[in-house]
PDB file of C-alpha atoms in Angstrom:
ATOM      1  CA  MET A 344     158.951 -42.231-126.329  1.00  0.00           C
ATOM      2  CA  ALA A 345     157.281 -39.165-125.674  1.00  0.00           C
ATOM      3  CA  SER A 346     159.717 -38.768-122.675  1.00  0.00           C
ATOM      4  CA  ALA A 347     162.923 -39.271-124.891  1.00  0.00           C
ATOM      5  CA  LEU A 348     160.633 -36.559-127.588  1.00  0.00           C
ATOM      6  CA  SER A 349     160.319 -34.099-124.405  1.00  0.00           C
ATOM      7  CA  ARG A 350     164.032 -33.392-124.405  1.00  0.00           C
ATOM      8  CA  LEU A 351     164.075 -31.847-127.828  1.00  0.00           C
ATOM      9  CA  ASP A 352     162.329 -29.176-125.666  1.00  0.00           C
ATOM     10  CA  LYS A 353     165.028 -29.421-122.977  1.00  0.00           C
ATOM     11  CA  PHE A 354     166.302 -26.196-121.833  1.00  0.00           C
ATOM     12  CA  PRO A 355     168.446 -24.260-120.768  1.00  0.00           C
ATOM     13  CA  VAL A 356     170.680 -25.582-123.555  1.00  0.00           C
ATOM     14  CA  LYS A 357     174.577 -25.199-123.289  1.00  0.00           C
ATOM     15  CA  PRO A 358     176.314 -24.392-126.552  1.00  0.00           C
ATOM     16  CA  ARG A 359     179.423 -26.292-127.230  1.00  0.00           C
ATOM     17  CA  ILE A 360     181.211 -23.870-129.650  1.00  0.00           C
ATOM     18  CA  MET A 361     178.659 -21.288-130.538  1.00  0.00           C
ATOM     19  CA  TRP A 362     179.191 -20.157-126.734  1.00  0.00           C
ATOM     20  CA  CYS A 363     179.392 -16.174-126.213  1.00  0.00           C
ATOM     21  CA  MET A 364     182.758 -13.878-125.738  1.00  0.00           C
ATOM     22  CA  PHE A 365     181.119 -11.579-122.876  1.00  0.00           C
ATOM     23  CA  CYS A 366     180.461 -14.867-121.126  1.00  0.00           C
ATOM     24  CA  LEU A 367     183.484 -17.058-122.229  1.00  0.00           C
ATOM     25  CA  GLU A 368     185.400 -13.422-120.494  1.00  0.00           C
ATOM     26  CA  CYS A 369     183.573 -14.208-117.008  1.00  0.00           C
ATOM     27  CA  SER A 370     184.541 -17.371-116.674  1.00  0.00           C
ATOM     28  CA  VAL A 371     187.927 -16.616-117.704  1.00  0.00           C
ATOM     29  CA  GLU A 372     188.243 -13.266-114.988  1.00  0.00           C
ATOM     30  CA  SER A 373     186.571 -15.191-112.366  1.00  0.00           C
ATOM     31  CA  PHE A 374     188.327 -18.620-112.812  1.00  0.00           C
ATOM     32  CA  GLU A 375     190.643 -19.550-109.390  1.00  0.00           C
ATOM     33  CA  PRO A 376     192.802 -22.187-111.010  1.00  0.00           C
ATOM     34  CA  ARG A 377     193.565 -23.077-106.889  1.00  0.00           C
ATOM     35  CA  SER A 378     189.839 -24.445-106.713  1.00  0.00           C
ATOM     36  CA  GLY A 379     190.702 -27.846-108.721  1.00  0.00           C
ATOM     37  CA  LYS A 380     187.353 -27.655-110.988  1.00  0.00           C
ATOM     38  CA  PRO A 381     188.237 -27.311-114.521  1.00  0.00           C
ATOM     39  CA  LEU A 382     186.879 -23.826-116.050  1.00  0.00           C
ATOM     40  CA  GLU A 383     183.844 -23.961-117.819  1.00  0.00           C
ATOM     41  CA  ILE A 384     182.602 -21.823-120.243  1.00  0.00           C
ATOM     42  CA  ASN A 385     178.659 -20.757-118.443  1.00  0.00           C
ATOM     43  CA  CYS A 386     177.271 -19.748-121.336  1.00  0.00           C
ATOM     44  CA  PHE A 387     173.089 -21.025-121.070  1.00  0.00           C
ATOM     45  CA  LEU A 388     170.227 -20.559-123.689  1.00  0.00           C
ATOM     46  CA  GLU A 389     167.252 -20.487-122.316  1.00  0.00           C
ATOM     47  CA  ASN A 390     164.481 -20.401-125.277  1.00  0.00           C
ATOM     48  CA  HIS A 391     163.476 -20.496-128.494  1.00  0.00           C
ATOM     49  CA  GLU A 392     162.387 -17.515-128.928  1.00  0.00           C
ATOM     50  CA  THR A 393     165.476 -16.019-128.164  1.00  0.00           C
ATOM     51  CA  SER A 394     169.659 -15.844-129.108  1.00  0.00           C
ATOM     52  CA  VAL A 395     170.171 -14.009-126.549  1.00  0.00           C
ATOM     53  CA  CYS A 396     172.252 -15.942-124.000  1.00  0.00           C
ATOM     54  CA  ARG A 397     171.423 -15.411-120.069  1.00  0.00           C
ATOM     55  CA  ALA A 398     174.355 -13.542-118.827  1.00  0.00           C
ATOM     56  CA  CYS A 399     173.696 -10.932-121.463  1.00  0.00           C
ATOM     57  CA  PHE A 400     170.902 -10.858-120.979  1.00  0.00           C
ATOM     58  CA  GLY A 401     170.588 -10.355-117.839  1.00  0.00           C
ATOM     59  CA  GLU A 402     173.250  -7.710-118.308  1.00  0.00           C
ATOM     60  CA  GLY A 403     170.509  -6.116-120.920  1.00  0.00           C
ATOM     61  CA  TYR A 404     172.212  -7.189-124.200  1.00  0.00           C
ATOM     62  CA  SER A 405     170.276  -6.727-127.442  1.00  0.00           C
ATOM     63  CA  TYR A 406     172.493  -9.922-128.260  1.00  0.00           C
ATOM     64  CA  CYS A 407     174.634 -12.276-128.067  1.00  0.00           C
ATOM     65  CA  LYS A 408     178.269 -11.878-129.541  1.00  0.00           C
ATOM     66  CA  PRO A 409     179.733 -15.326-130.471  1.00  0.00           C
ATOM     67  CA  ALA A 410     183.215 -15.821-131.935  1.00  0.00           C
ATOM     68  CA  ALA A 411     183.538 -14.611-135.145  1.00  0.00           C
ATOM     69  CA  ALA A 412     182.754 -16.022-137.915  1.00  0.00           C
ATOM     70  CA  GLY A 413     186.245 -16.677-139.362  1.00  0.00           C
ATOM     71  CA  MET A 414     187.499 -18.111-135.611  1.00  0.00           C
ATOM     72  CA  LEU A 415     184.975 -20.463-134.973  1.00  0.00           C
ATOM     73  CA  GLY A 416     187.484 -23.608-135.887  1.00  0.00           C
ATOM     74  CA  ASP A 417     190.106 -21.471-133.081  1.00  0.00           C
ATOM     75  CA  ALA A 418     186.482 -21.345-130.760  1.00  0.00           C
ATOM     76  CA  GLN A 419     185.758 -25.166-131.849  1.00  0.00           C
ATOM     77  CA  ASP A 420     189.224 -25.689-130.927  1.00  0.00           C
ATOM     78  CA  LEU A 421     189.198 -24.114-127.915  1.00  0.00           C
ATOM     79  CA  THR A 422     186.353 -26.428-126.432  1.00  0.00           C
ATOM     80  CA  ASP A 423     188.502 -29.557-127.553  1.00  0.00           C
ATOM     81  CA  VAL A 424     191.019 -27.789-125.566  1.00  0.00           C
ATOM     82  CA  LEU A 425     188.950 -27.125-122.253  1.00  0.00           C
ATOM     83  CA  GLU A 426     187.507 -31.007-122.658  1.00  0.00           C
ATOM     84  CA  TRP A 427     190.555 -32.946-122.880  1.00  0.00           C
ATOM     85  CA  VAL A 428     191.881 -30.718-119.861  1.00  0.00           C
ATOM     86  CA  GLU A 429     188.449 -31.590-117.671  1.00  0.00           C
ATOM     87  CA  SER A 430     189.650 -35.335-118.814  1.00  0.00           C
ATOM     88  CA  LEU A 431     193.669 -34.962-117.048  1.00  0.00           C
ATOM     89  CA  LEU A 432     191.738 -33.423-113.754  1.00  0.00           C
ATOM     90  CA  PHE A 433     190.888 -36.949-111.897  1.00  0.00           C
ATOM     91  CA  SER A 434     193.968 -37.657-110.691  1.00  0.00           C
ATOM     92  CA  GLY A 435     197.228 -35.979-109.613  1.00  0.00           C
ATOM     93  CA  THR A 436     198.374 -33.888-106.703  1.00  0.00           C
ATOM     94  CA  ASP A 437     196.457 -30.302-106.066  1.00  0.00           C
ATOM     95  CA  GLU A 438     200.347 -28.729-107.711  1.00  0.00           C
ATOM     96  CA  TYR A 439     199.108 -30.833-110.952  1.00  0.00           C
ATOM     97  CA  ARG A 440     195.760 -29.191-110.993  1.00  0.00           C
ATOM     98  CA  VAL A 441     196.618 -26.279-110.052  1.00  0.00           C
ATOM     99  CA  ALA A 442     199.569 -25.837-113.083  1.00  0.00           C
ATOM    100  CA  VAL A 443     197.737 -26.975-115.054  1.00  0.00           C
ATOM    101  CA  LEU A 444     194.293 -24.913-115.102  1.00  0.00           C
ATOM    102  CA  THR A 445     196.801 -22.137-114.990  1.00  0.00           C
ATOM    103  CA  ALA A 446     197.630 -22.757-118.536  1.00  0.00           C
ATOM    104  CA  VAL A 447     194.548 -22.948-119.292  1.00  0.00           C
ATOM    105  CA  GLN A 448     193.103 -19.868-117.989  1.00  0.00           C
ATOM    106  CA  ARG A 449     195.784 -17.979-120.487  1.00  0.00           C
ATOM    107  CA  LEU A 450     195.096 -19.174-122.899  1.00  0.00           C
ATOM    108  CA  CYS A 451     191.677 -19.353-122.854  1.00  0.00           C
ATOM    109  CA  ALA A 452     192.344 -15.296-121.887  1.00  0.00           C
ATOM    110  CA  CYS A 453     194.389 -14.786-125.214  1.00  0.00           C
ATOM    111  CA  PHE A 454     191.683 -16.109-127.488  1.00  0.00           C
ATOM    112  CA  VAL A 455     189.414 -13.378-125.600  1.00  0.00           C
ATOM    113  CA  THR A 456     192.829 -10.609-126.990  1.00  0.00           C
ATOM    114  CA  ALA A 457     193.029 -12.586-130.559  1.00  0.00           C
ATOM    115  CA  GLU A 458     189.392 -12.718-131.154  1.00  0.00           C
ATOM    116  CA  ALA A 459     189.549  -8.776-130.288  1.00  0.00           C
ATOM    117  CA  GLU A 460     191.924  -8.110-132.303  1.00  0.00           C
ATOM    118  CA  HIS A 461     190.282  -9.728-135.577  1.00  0.00           C
ATOM    119  CA  ARG A 462     187.118  -7.607-134.777  1.00  0.00           C
ATOM    120  CA  LYS A 463     189.105  -4.714-134.530  1.00  0.00           C
ATOM    121  CA  PHE A 464     190.999  -5.659-138.011  1.00  0.00           C
ATOM    122  CA  HIS A 465     187.893  -6.088-140.045  1.00  0.00           C
ATOM    123  CA  GLY A 466     186.122  -3.320-138.486  1.00  0.00           C
ATOM    124  CA  ILE A 467     182.937  -5.652-137.043  1.00  0.00           C
ATOM    125  CA  GLY A 468     182.947  -4.474-133.717  1.00  0.00           C
ATOM    126  CA  GLU A 469     178.857  -3.892-132.032  1.00  0.00           C
ATOM    127  CA  LEU A 470     179.378  -0.167-133.777  1.00  0.00           C
ATOM    128  CA  CYS A 471     179.938  -1.179-137.293  1.00  0.00           C
ATOM    129  CA  GLY A 472     178.415  -0.684-140.431  1.00  0.00           C
ATOM    130  CA  ASP A 473     176.267  -2.635-142.402  1.00  0.00           C
ATOM    131  CA  GLY A 474     179.878  -1.917-145.658  1.00  0.00           C
ATOM    132  CA  ASN A 475     182.138  -3.145-142.730  1.00  0.00           C
ATOM    133  CA  TRP A 476     179.721  -6.827-142.191  1.00  0.00           C
ATOM    134  CA  LYS A 477     179.610  -7.109-146.564  1.00  0.00           C
ATOM    135  CA  ASP A 478     183.506  -7.004-146.764  1.00  0.00           C
ATOM    136  CA  TYR A 479     183.680  -9.914-143.955  1.00  0.00           C
ATOM    137  CA  HIS A 480     181.201 -11.659-144.831  1.00  0.00           C
ATOM    138  CA  ALA A 481     183.435 -11.897-148.784  1.00  0.00           C
ATOM    139  CA  VAL A 482     185.934 -12.215-146.660  1.00  0.00           C
ATOM    140  CA  LEU A 483     184.296 -15.424-145.469  1.00  0.00           C
ATOM    141  CA  ALA A 484     183.428 -16.576-149.129  1.00  0.00           C
ATOM    142  CA  GLN A 485     186.805 -16.789-150.016  1.00  0.00           C
ATOM    143  CA  ARG A 486     188.213 -18.973-146.975  1.00  0.00           C
ATOM    144  CA  ARG A 487     184.780 -21.293-147.300  1.00  0.00           C
ATOM    145  CA  GLN A 488     186.287 -21.725-150.841  1.00  0.00           C
ATOM    146  CA  LEU A 489     189.683 -22.693-149.349  1.00  0.00           C
ATOM    147  CA  VAL A 490     188.905 -24.799-146.749  1.00  0.00           C
ATOM    148  CA  GLY A 491     186.057 -26.830-148.496  1.00  0.00           C
ATOM    149  CA  TYR A 492     184.221 -30.138-146.453  1.00  0.00           C
ATOM    150  CA  GLY A 493     185.214 -32.151-144.259  1.00  0.00           C
ATOM    151  CA  GLU A 494     184.375 -36.336-144.555  1.00  0.00           C
ATOM    152  CA  ASP A 495     180.807 -35.212-143.163  1.00  0.00           C
ATOM    153  CA  GLY A 496     180.150 -33.161-145.913  1.00  0.00           C
ATOM    154  CA  HIS A 497     179.735 -29.959-144.108  1.00  0.00           C
ATOM    155  CA  LEU A 498     181.952 -26.399-144.193  1.00  0.00           C
ATOM    156  CA  LYS A 499     185.304 -26.740-142.404  1.00  0.00           C
ATOM    157  CA  PRO A 500     184.837 -24.079-139.472  1.00  0.00           C
ATOM    158  CA  LEU A 501     187.161 -21.331-140.118  1.00  0.00           C
ATOM    159  CA  ARG A 502     190.416 -21.022-138.633  1.00  0.00           C
ATOM    160  CA  LEU A 503     192.485 -17.504-138.537  1.00  0.00           C
ATOM    161  CA  LEU A 504     195.642 -18.203-140.996  1.00  0.00           C
ATOM    162  CA  PRO A 505     199.188 -17.054-141.195  1.00  0.00           C
ATOM    163  CA  GLY A 506     198.629 -12.575-141.832  1.00  0.00           C
ATOM    164  CA  ASP A 507     195.359 -12.447-140.417  1.00  0.00           C
ATOM    165  CA  ASP A 508     195.550  -9.856-137.136  1.00  0.00           C
ATOM    166  CA  GLY A 509     195.553 -12.012-133.645  1.00  0.00           C
ATOM    167  CA  TYR A 510     196.784 -15.510-135.266  1.00  0.00           C
ATOM    168  CA  MET A 511     200.514 -14.982-134.483  1.00  0.00           C
ATOM    169  CA  ALA A 512     199.141 -13.966-130.866  1.00  0.00           C
ATOM    170  CA  LEU A 513     196.474 -17.335-130.661  1.00  0.00           C
ATOM    171  CA  ALA A 514     199.879 -19.365-132.015  1.00  0.00           C
ATOM    172  CA  ALA A 515     202.351 -18.538-129.939  1.00  0.00           C
ATOM    173  CA  ALA A 516     199.577 -18.759-127.043  1.00  0.00           C
ATOM    174  CA  LYS A 517     199.046 -22.508-128.312  1.00  0.00           C
ATOM    175  CA  GLN A 518     202.338 -23.275-128.490  1.00  0.00           C
ATOM    176  CA  ARG A 519     203.066 -21.825-124.809  1.00  0.00           C
ATOM    177  CA  PHE A 520     200.811 -24.150-123.339  1.00  0.00           C
ATOM    178  CA  TRP A 521     201.848 -26.398-125.026  1.00  0.00           C
ATOM    179  CA  GLU A 522     205.431 -26.609-124.389  1.00  0.00           C
ATOM    180  CA  TYR A 523     204.736 -25.592-120.606  1.00  0.00           C
ATOM    181  CA  ILE A 524     201.655 -28.543-120.189  1.00  0.00           C
ATOM    182  CA  GLN A 525     203.039 -31.045-122.017  1.00  0.00           C
ATOM    183  CA  PRO A 526     206.260 -32.112-119.859  1.00  0.00           C
ATOM    184  CA  ILE A 527     203.817 -31.358-116.378  1.00  0.00           C
ATOM    185  CA  VAL A 528     201.199 -34.260-118.295  1.00  0.00           C
ATOM    186  CA  LYS A 529     204.110 -36.770-119.091  1.00  0.00           C
ATOM    187  CA  GLU A 530     205.472 -36.468-115.375  1.00  0.00           C
ATOM    188  CA  GLN A 531     201.743 -37.164-114.079  1.00  0.00           C
ATOM    189  CA  HIS A 532     200.801 -39.614-116.291  1.00  0.00           C
ATOM    190  CA  GLY A 533     204.076 -41.385-117.328  1.00  0.00           C
ATOM    191  CA  LYS A 534     204.537 -42.024-121.364  1.00  0.00           C
ATOM    192  CA  LYS A 535     200.921 -40.412-121.807  1.00  0.00           C
ATOM    193  CA  GLY A 536     200.514 -37.269-123.164  1.00  0.00           C
ATOM    194  CA  HIS A 537     202.045 -37.593-126.437  1.00  0.00           C
ATOM    195  CA  PRO A 538     200.217 -36.966-129.604  1.00  0.00           C
ATOM    196  CA  GLY A 539     197.930 -39.578-131.231  1.00  0.00           C
ATOM    197  CA  ASP A 540     197.041 -41.269-127.352  1.00  0.00           C
ATOM    198  CA  GLU A 541     194.403 -41.174-125.517  1.00  0.00           C
ATOM    199  CA  TYR A 542     195.952 -38.075-123.626  1.00  0.00           C
ATOM    200  CA  CYS A 543     196.351 -35.992-126.951  1.00  0.00           C
ATOM    201  CA  PRO A 544     193.393 -36.304-129.035  1.00  0.00           C
ATOM    202  CA  PHE A 545     194.187 -32.823-130.557  1.00  0.00           C
ATOM    203  CA  PRO A 546     198.011 -32.183-132.533  1.00  0.00           C
ATOM    204  CA  ARG A 547     196.013 -29.888-135.378  1.00  0.00           C
ATOM    205  CA  VAL A 548     194.492 -27.821-132.450  1.00  0.00           C
ATOM    206  CA  LEU A 549     198.355 -26.772-131.963  1.00  0.00           C
ATOM    207  CA  SER A 550     199.334 -24.984-134.583  1.00  0.00           C
ATOM    208  CA  MET A 551     202.963 -23.880-135.037  1.00  0.00           C
ATOM    209  CA  LEU A 552     204.887 -20.981-135.413  1.00  0.00           C
TER     210      LEU A 552
END
């Protein structure tokens, strides 16, 4: 029991959804699809005393910037995609892996762009005033009333909605990603790769235009 409890204090911790945008950007920029290895967001929290990740601390940043609160659902979707893509890489040719990984790299890059557009529209960049954050929190409160609670009793994470800055760019990126990758996966895995089966556990993530 003691050894099991010791895991509660184990660091570093790699956030599944609350990774910071700096780490995502660095991972996307340094990623090489020809390596055949999955794209990982290498964001690590070092200890209990700070919420600044290893990379941001090394750069001298005073805080980490996770995806904006109004896009945490989109961040969760992106993590789901990355985990799904990783499950596709256990078999297949080198050409197949490069094609899949190139597609996911571009999707991640589009997420970075959409998140930046979202922040710019709401004025919640690093130099924004307190008033901007108050307005943004008011928007979040309204959105949370719309999405409600999930089956687990927790509030559903927020996603971009039609009309939001960044929505069209991200929705188009998801659609391009799916239209590109679906035939590749189908060719590699036969009849698999359709929504609902083991190779596509996340049809909800691919919002249509």
